[in-house]
Short mmCIF file of C-alpha atoms and ligand atoms in Angstrom, two decimals:
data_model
loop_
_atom_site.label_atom_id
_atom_site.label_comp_id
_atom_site.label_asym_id
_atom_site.label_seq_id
_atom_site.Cartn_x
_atom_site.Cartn_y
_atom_site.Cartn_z
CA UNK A 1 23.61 -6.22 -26.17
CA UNK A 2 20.29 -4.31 -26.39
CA UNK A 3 18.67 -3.95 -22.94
CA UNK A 4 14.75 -3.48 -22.65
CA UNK A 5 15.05 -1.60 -19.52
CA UNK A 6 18.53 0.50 -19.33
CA UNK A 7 20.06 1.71 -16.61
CA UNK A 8 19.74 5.39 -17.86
CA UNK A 9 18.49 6.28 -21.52
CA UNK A 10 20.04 9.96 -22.20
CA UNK A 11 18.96 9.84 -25.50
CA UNK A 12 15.01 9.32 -24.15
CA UNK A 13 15.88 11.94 -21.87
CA UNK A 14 16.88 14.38 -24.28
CA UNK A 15 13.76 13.82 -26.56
CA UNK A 16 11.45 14.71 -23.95
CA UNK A 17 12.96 18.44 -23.48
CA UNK A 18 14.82 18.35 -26.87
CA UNK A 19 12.52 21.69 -27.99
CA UNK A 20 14.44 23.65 -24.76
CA UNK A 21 17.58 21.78 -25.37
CA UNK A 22 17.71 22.97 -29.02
CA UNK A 23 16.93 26.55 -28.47
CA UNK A 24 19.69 26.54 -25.65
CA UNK A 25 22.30 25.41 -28.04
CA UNK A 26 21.01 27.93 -30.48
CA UNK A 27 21.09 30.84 -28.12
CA UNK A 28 24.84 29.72 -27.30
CA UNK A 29 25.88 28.26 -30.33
CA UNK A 30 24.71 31.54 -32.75
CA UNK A 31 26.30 34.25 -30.49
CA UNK A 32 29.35 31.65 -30.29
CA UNK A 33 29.31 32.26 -25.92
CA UNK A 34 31.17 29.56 -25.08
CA UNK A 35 33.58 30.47 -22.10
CA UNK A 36 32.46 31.94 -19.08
CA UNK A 37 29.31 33.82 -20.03
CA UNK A 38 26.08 34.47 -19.03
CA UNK A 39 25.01 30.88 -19.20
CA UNK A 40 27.12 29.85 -16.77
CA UNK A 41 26.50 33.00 -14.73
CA UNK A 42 22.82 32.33 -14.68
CA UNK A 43 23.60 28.45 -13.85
CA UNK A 44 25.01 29.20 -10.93
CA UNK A 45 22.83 31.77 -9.60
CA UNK A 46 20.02 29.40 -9.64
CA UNK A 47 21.86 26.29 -8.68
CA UNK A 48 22.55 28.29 -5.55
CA UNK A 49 19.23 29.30 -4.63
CA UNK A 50 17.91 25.71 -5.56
CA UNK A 51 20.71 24.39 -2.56
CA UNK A 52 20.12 27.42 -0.55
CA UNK A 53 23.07 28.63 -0.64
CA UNK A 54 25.10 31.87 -1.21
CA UNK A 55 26.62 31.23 -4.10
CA UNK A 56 28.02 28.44 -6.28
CA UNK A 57 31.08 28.32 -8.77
CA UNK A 58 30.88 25.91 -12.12
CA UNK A 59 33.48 23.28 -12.32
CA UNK A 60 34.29 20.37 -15.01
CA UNK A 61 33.73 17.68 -12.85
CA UNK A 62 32.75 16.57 -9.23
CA UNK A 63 36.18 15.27 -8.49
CA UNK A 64 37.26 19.53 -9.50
CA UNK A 65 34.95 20.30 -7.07
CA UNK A 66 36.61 17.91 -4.42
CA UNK A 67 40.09 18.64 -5.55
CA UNK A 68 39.90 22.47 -5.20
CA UNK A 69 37.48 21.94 -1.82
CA UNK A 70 40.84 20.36 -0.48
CA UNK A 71 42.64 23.16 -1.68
CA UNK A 72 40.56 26.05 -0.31
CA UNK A 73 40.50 23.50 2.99
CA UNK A 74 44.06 24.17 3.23
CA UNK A 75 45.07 20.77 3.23
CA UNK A 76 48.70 19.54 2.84
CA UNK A 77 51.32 17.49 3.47
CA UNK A 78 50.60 15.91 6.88
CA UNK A 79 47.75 16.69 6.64
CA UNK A 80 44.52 13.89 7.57
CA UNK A 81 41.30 14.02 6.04
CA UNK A 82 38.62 11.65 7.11
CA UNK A 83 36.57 9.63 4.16
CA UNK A 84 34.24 7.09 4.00
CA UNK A 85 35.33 3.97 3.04
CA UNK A 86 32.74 2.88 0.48
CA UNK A 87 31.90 6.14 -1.84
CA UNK A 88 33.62 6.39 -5.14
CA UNK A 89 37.32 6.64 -5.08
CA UNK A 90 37.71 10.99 -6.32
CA UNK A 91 36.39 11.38 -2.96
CA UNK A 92 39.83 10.10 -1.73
CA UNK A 93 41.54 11.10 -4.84
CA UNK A 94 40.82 14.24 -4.22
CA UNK A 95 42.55 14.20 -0.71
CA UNK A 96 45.79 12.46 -2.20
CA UNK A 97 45.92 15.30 -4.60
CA UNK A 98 46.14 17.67 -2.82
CA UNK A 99 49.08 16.15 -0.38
CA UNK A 100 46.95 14.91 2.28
CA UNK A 101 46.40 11.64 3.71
CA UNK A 102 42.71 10.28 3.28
CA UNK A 103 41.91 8.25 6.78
CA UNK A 104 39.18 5.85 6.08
CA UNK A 105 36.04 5.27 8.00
CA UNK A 106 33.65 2.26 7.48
CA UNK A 107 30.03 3.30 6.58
CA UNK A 108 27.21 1.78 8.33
CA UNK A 109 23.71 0.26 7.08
CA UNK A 110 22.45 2.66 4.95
CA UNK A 111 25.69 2.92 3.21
CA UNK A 112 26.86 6.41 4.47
CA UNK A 113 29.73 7.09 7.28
CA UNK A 114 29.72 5.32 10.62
CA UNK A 115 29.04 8.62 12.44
CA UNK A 116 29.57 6.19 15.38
CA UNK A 117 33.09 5.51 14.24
CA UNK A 118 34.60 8.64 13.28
CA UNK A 119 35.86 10.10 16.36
CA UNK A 120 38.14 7.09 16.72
CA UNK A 121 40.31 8.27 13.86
CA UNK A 122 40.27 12.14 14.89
CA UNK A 123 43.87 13.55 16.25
CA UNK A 124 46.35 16.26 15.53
CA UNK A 125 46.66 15.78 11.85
CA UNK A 126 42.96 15.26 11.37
CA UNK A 127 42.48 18.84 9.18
CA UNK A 128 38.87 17.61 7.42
CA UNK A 129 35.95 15.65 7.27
CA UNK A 130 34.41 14.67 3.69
CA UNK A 131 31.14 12.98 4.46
CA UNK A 132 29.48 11.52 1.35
CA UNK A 133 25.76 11.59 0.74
CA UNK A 134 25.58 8.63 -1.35
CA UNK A 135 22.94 7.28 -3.57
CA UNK A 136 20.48 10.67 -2.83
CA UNK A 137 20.64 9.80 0.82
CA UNK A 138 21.81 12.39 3.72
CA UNK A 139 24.72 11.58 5.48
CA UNK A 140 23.97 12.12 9.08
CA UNK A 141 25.09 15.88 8.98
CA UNK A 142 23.53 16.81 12.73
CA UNK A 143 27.08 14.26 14.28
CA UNK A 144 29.42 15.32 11.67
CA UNK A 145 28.86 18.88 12.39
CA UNK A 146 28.62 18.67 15.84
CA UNK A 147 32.13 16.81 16.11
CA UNK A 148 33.33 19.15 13.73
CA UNK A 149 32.80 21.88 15.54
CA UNK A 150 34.44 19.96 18.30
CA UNK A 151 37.65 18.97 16.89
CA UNK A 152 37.74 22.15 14.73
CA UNK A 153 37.97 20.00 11.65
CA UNK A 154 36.61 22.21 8.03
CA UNK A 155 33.74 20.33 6.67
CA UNK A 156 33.60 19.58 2.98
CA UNK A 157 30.33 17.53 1.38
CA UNK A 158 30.66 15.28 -1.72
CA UNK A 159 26.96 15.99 -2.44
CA UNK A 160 27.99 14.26 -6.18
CA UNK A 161 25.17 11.69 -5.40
CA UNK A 162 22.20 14.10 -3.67
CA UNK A 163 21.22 17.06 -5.44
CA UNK A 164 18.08 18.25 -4.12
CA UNK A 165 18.08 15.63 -0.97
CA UNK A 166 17.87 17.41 2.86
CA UNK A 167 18.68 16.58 6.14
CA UNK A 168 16.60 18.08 8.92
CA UNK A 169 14.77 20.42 5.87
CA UNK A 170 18.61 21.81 5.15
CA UNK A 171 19.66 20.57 1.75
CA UNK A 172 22.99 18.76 1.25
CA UNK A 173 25.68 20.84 -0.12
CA UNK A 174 25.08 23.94 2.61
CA UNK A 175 25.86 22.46 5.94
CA UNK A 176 30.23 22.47 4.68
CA UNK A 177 32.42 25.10 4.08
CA UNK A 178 31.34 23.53 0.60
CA UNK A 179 29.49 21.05 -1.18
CA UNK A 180 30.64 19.56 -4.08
CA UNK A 181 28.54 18.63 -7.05
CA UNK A 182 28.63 16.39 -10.45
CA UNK A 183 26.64 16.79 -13.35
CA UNK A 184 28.32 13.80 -15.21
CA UNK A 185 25.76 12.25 -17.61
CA UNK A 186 24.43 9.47 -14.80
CA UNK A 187 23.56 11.79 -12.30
CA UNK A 188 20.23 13.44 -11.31
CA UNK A 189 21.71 16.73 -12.72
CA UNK A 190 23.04 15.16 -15.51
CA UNK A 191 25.32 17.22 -18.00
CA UNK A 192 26.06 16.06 -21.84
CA UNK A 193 29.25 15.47 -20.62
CA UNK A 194 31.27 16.48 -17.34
CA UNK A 195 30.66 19.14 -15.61
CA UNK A 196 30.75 20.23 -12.10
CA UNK A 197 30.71 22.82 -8.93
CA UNK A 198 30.73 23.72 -5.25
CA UNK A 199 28.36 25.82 -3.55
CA UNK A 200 29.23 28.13 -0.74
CA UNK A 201 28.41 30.56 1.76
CA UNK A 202 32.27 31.77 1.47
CA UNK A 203 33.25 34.35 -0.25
CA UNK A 204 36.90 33.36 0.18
CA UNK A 205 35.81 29.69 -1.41
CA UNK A 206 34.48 31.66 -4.32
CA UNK A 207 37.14 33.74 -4.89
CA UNK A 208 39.87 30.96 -4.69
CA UNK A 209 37.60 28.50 -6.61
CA UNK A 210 37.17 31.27 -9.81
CA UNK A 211 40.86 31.82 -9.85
CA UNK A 212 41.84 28.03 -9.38
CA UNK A 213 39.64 27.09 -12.58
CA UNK A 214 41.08 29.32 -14.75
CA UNK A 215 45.15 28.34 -14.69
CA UNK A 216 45.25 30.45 -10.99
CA UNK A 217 44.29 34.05 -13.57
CA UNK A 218 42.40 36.68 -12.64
CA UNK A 219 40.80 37.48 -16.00
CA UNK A 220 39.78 41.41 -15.13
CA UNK A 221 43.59 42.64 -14.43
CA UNK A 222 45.70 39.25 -16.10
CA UNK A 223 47.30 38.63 -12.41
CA UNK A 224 47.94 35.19 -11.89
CA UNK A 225 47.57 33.92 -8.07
CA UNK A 226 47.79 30.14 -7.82
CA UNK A 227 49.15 27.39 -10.02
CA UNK A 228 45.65 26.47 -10.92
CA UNK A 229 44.03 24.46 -13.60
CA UNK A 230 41.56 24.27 -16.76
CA UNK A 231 38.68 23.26 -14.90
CA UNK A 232 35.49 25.62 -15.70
CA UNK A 233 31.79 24.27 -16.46
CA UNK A 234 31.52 25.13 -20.50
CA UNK A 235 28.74 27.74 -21.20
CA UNK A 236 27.16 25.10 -23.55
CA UNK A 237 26.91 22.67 -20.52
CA UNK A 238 25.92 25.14 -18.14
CA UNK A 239 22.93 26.07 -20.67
CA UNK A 240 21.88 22.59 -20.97
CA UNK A 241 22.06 21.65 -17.14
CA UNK A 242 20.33 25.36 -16.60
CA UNK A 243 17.35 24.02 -18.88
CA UNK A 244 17.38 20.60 -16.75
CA UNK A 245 17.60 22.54 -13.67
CA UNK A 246 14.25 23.65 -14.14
CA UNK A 247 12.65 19.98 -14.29
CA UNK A 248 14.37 19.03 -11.63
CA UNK A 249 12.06 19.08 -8.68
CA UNK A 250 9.74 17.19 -10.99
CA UNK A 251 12.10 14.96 -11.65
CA UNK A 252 12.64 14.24 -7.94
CA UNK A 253 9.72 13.54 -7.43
CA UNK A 254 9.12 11.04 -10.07
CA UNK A 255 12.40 8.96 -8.56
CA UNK A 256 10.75 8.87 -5.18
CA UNK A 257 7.89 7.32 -7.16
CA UNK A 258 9.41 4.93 -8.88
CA UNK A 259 11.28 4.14 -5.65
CA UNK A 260 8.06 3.40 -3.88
CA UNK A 261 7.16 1.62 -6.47
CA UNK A 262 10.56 -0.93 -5.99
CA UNK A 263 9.19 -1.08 -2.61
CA UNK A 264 5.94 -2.15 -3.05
CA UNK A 265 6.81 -4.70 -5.66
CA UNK A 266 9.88 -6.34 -3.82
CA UNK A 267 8.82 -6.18 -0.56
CA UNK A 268 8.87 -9.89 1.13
CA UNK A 269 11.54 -11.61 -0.50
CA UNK A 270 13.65 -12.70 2.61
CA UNK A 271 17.34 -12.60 1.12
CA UNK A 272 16.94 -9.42 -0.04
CA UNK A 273 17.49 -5.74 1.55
CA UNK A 274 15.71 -2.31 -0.08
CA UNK A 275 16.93 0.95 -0.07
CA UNK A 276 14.55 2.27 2.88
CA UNK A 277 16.32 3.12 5.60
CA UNK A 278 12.90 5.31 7.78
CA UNK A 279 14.32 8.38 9.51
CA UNK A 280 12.05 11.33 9.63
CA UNK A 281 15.10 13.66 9.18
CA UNK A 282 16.34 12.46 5.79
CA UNK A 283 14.88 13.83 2.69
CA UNK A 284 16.05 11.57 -0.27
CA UNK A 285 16.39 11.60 -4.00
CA UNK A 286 17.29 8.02 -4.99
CA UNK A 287 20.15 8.95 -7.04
CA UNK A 288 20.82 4.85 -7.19
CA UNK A 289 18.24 2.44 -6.12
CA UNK A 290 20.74 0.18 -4.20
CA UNK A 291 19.52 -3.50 -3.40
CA UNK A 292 21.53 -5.91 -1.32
CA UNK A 293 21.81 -9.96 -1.67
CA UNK A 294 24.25 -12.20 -1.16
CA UNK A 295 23.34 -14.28 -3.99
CA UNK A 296 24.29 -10.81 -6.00
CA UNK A 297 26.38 -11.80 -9.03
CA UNK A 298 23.68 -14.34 -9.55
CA UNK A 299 21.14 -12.34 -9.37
CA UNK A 300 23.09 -10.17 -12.04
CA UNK A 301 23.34 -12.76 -14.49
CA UNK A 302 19.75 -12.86 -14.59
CA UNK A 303 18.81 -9.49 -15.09
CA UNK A 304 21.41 -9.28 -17.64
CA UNK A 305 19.79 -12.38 -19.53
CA UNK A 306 16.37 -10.68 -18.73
CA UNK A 307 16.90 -7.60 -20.68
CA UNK A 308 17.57 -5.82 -17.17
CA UNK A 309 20.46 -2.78 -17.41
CA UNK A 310 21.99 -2.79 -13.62
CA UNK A 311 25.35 -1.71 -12.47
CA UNK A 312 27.74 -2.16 -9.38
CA UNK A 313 28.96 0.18 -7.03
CA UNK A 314 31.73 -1.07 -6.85
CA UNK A 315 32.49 -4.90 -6.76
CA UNK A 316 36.10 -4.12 -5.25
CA UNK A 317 36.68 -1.18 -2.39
CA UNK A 318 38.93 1.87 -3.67
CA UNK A 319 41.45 1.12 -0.74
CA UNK A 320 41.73 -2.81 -1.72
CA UNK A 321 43.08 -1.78 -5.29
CA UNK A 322 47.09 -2.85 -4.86
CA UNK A 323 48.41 0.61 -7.03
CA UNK A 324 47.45 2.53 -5.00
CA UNK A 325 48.90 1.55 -2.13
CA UNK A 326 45.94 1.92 0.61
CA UNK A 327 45.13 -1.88 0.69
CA UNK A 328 46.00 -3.64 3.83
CA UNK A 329 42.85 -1.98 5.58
CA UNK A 330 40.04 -4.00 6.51
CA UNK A 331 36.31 -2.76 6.75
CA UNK A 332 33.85 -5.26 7.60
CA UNK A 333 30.82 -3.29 6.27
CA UNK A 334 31.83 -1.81 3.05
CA UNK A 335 33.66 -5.45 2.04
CA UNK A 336 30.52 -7.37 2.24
CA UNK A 337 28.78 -4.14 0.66
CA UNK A 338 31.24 -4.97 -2.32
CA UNK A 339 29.78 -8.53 -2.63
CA UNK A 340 26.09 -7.99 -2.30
CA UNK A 341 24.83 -4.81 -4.35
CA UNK A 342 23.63 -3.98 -7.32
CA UNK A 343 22.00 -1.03 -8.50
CA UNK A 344 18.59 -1.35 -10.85
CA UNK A 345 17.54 0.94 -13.00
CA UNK A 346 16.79 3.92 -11.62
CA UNK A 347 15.97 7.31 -13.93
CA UNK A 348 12.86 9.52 -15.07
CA UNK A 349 13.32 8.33 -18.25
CA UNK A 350 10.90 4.97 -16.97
CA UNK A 351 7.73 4.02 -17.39
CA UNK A 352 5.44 1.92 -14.86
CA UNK A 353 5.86 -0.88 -17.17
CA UNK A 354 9.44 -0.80 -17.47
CA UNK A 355 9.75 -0.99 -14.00
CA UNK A 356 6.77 -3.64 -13.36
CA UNK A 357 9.48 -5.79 -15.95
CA UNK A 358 12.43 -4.62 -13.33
CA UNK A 359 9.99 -6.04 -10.28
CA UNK A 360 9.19 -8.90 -12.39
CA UNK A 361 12.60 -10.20 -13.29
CA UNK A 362 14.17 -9.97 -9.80
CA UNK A 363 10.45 -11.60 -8.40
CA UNK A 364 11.67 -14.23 -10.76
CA UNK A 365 15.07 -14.45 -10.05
CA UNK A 366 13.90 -15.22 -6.16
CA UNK A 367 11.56 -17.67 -7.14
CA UNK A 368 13.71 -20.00 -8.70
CA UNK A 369 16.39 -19.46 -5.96
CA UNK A 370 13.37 -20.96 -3.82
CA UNK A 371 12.49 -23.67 -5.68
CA UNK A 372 16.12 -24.49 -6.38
CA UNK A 373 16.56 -24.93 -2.64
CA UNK A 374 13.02 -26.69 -1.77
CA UNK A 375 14.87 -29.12 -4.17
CA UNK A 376 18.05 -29.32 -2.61
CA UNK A 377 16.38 -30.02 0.52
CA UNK A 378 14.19 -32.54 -0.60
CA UNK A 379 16.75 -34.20 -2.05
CA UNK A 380 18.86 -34.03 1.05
CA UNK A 381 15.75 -35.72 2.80
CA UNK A 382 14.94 -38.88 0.28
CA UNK A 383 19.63 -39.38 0.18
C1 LIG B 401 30.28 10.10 -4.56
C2 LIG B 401 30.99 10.69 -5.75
N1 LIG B 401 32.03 11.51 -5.55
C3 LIG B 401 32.67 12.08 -6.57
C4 LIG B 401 32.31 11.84 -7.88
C5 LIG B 401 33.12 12.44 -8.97
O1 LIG B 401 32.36 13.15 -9.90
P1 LIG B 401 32.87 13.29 -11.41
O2 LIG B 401 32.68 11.99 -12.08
O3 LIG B 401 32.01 14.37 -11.98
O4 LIG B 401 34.30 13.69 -11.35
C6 LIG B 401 31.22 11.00 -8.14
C7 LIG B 401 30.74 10.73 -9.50
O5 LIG B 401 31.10 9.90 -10.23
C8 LIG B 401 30.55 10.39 -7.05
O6 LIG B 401 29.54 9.54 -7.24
#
């Protein structure tokens, strides 16, 4: 169906930096650089500085980035890694993949961890905590580092959903031994394609993360260290994500704007939750703009009828899917999470008006839900 507002438009996005899109393909495409070249290099030099971190090493997808976190982590057999429950299932993939045993912790209000409820699952086994900072928002990084430190447990940060977002002025992706990043084609940093990394302050992580993307080879002497994989960032990707990197701050800023904008237009309605969660110590980027209703698939009908892109993250829980043999658990938050969000449009591709229509068309949606009831009570009173 054709949708008058979508949910991201990367062709709109392309046109308005196509001129510095073209002339990065050019560069690469004319002196045919397409493997681990300067592109890349450059990339990841400034995707560093722009987390604040050390360094950071290109990857070909966020779930890479997870996957050889876990591997750099140590983790194996035995081994216990704590997760959130609601975050996108690589996070836990990632875990499984490498031999360890993801141990799942429900998330609280604002959709990140229960920082309150992570202890509980800590013991012998427990090698790692992955906190997710999902939809652009800080996961409450002051707790997991302090118990952390505690339990001596390696930190690593699926960041896929927060480039650019800070918690106590310390952007996400520098507080673990690494932060892992996405650049798939939805994301704030989005790629034409996947693409990936970590950043690091360790040069060990480096080191093992260049040699694990490249089949385990080191490509000066031909020495092979690891059974690795074919998992590097392209140079054409890294070119095109280098060029978006340098809108990016702008484009952060616009988000936050059109977030506000949500706000203002949506505040009131009584059956339904925004996205603003006030704590002075969280720095966000709106990644998703996540609203919460328990009229939901309703509500989804509507904007679908209305023209209105919006997607769900995720109508079932990663644990409750039968194959893969995690379901069983029960978490009270992240199930009713599964039932009542949706995510509207949300990207810097949007105009005012576009998402006036978005404000409009859930305002609308409300409205009739009101009268619809008024009814049913009236009716109830003349029966
Ligand atoms: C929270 C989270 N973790 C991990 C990933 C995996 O990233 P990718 O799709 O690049 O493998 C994503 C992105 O889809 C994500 O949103």
């Amino acid at each position: 169906m054709s949708y008058k507002v979508r949910f991201v438009d990367p062709g709109k996005n392309y046109r308005m930096i196509q001129a510095e899109i073209d002339a990065a393909y050019r560069e690469v495409m004319e002196k045919g650089d397409l493997i681990l070249r300067g592109q890349l290099k450059r990339f990841e030099e400034n995707l560093a500085a722009f987390v604040g971190t050390k360094f950071a090493v290109g990857l070909n997808s966020g779930y890479d980035a997870l996957h050889i976190s876990m591997i750099i982590a140590g983790i194996k057999p035995g081994d216990e890694v704590i997760v959130p429950a609601h975050t996108f299932l690589a996070t836990a993939s990632a875990v499984v993949n490498a031999g360890g045993t993801p141990v799942l912790v429900d998330v609280a209000k604002d959709y990140n961890i229960d920082v309150s409820r992570i202890e509980e699952k800590i013991n012998t086994r427990t090698k790692a905590i992955i906190p997710v900072h999902l939809n652009g928002r800080p996961a409450n990084m002051e707790k997991v580092m302090a118990l952390a430190k505690k339990h001596k447990l390696v930190v690593v940060e699926d960041a896929c959903q927060s480039l650019g977002a800070a918690f106590q002025g310390k952007k996400v992706g520098s507080f673990g031994l690494t932060g892992c990043w996405s650049f798939y084609p939805f994301k704030i940093l989005g790629g034409y394609g996947d693409g990936g990394a970590i950043t690091t302050n360790d040069q060990e992580a480096v080191r093992m993360a260049t040699l694990l993307r490249y089949n385990g080879e080191d490509r000066e002497t031909g020495e092979y260290y690891y059974h690795g994989f074919t998992c590097l960032l392209d140079n054409l990707q890294a070119a095109f994500l280098e060029v978006k990197l340098r809108h990016l701050p702008r484009w952060i800023d616009r988000r936050r704007a059109i977030a506000a904008r949500y706000q203002a237009g949506l505040s009131g309605i009584p059956a339904l939750i925004l996205p603003h969660f006030p704590d002075p110590r969280m720095e966000e980027v709106f990644q998703n703009y996540v609203i919460r209703t328990p009229r939901r698939d309703a509500l989804f009908e509507h904007l679908k009828a209305a023209g209105v892109e919006t997607l769900i993250h995720w109508r079932k829980p990663y644990y409750a899917h039968q194959a893969l043999g995690m379901d069983g658990q029960r978490f009270a938050e992240t199930g009713s999470i599964s039932r009542e969000v949706i995510s509207l449009p949300m990207n810097v591709e949007m105009s005012d008006e576009e998402v006036d229509y978005v404000i409009q068309s859930v305002r609308s949606f409300f409205r009739a839900q009101g009268s619809k009831l008024k009814g049913q009570s009236s009716k109830l009173m003349i029966s």
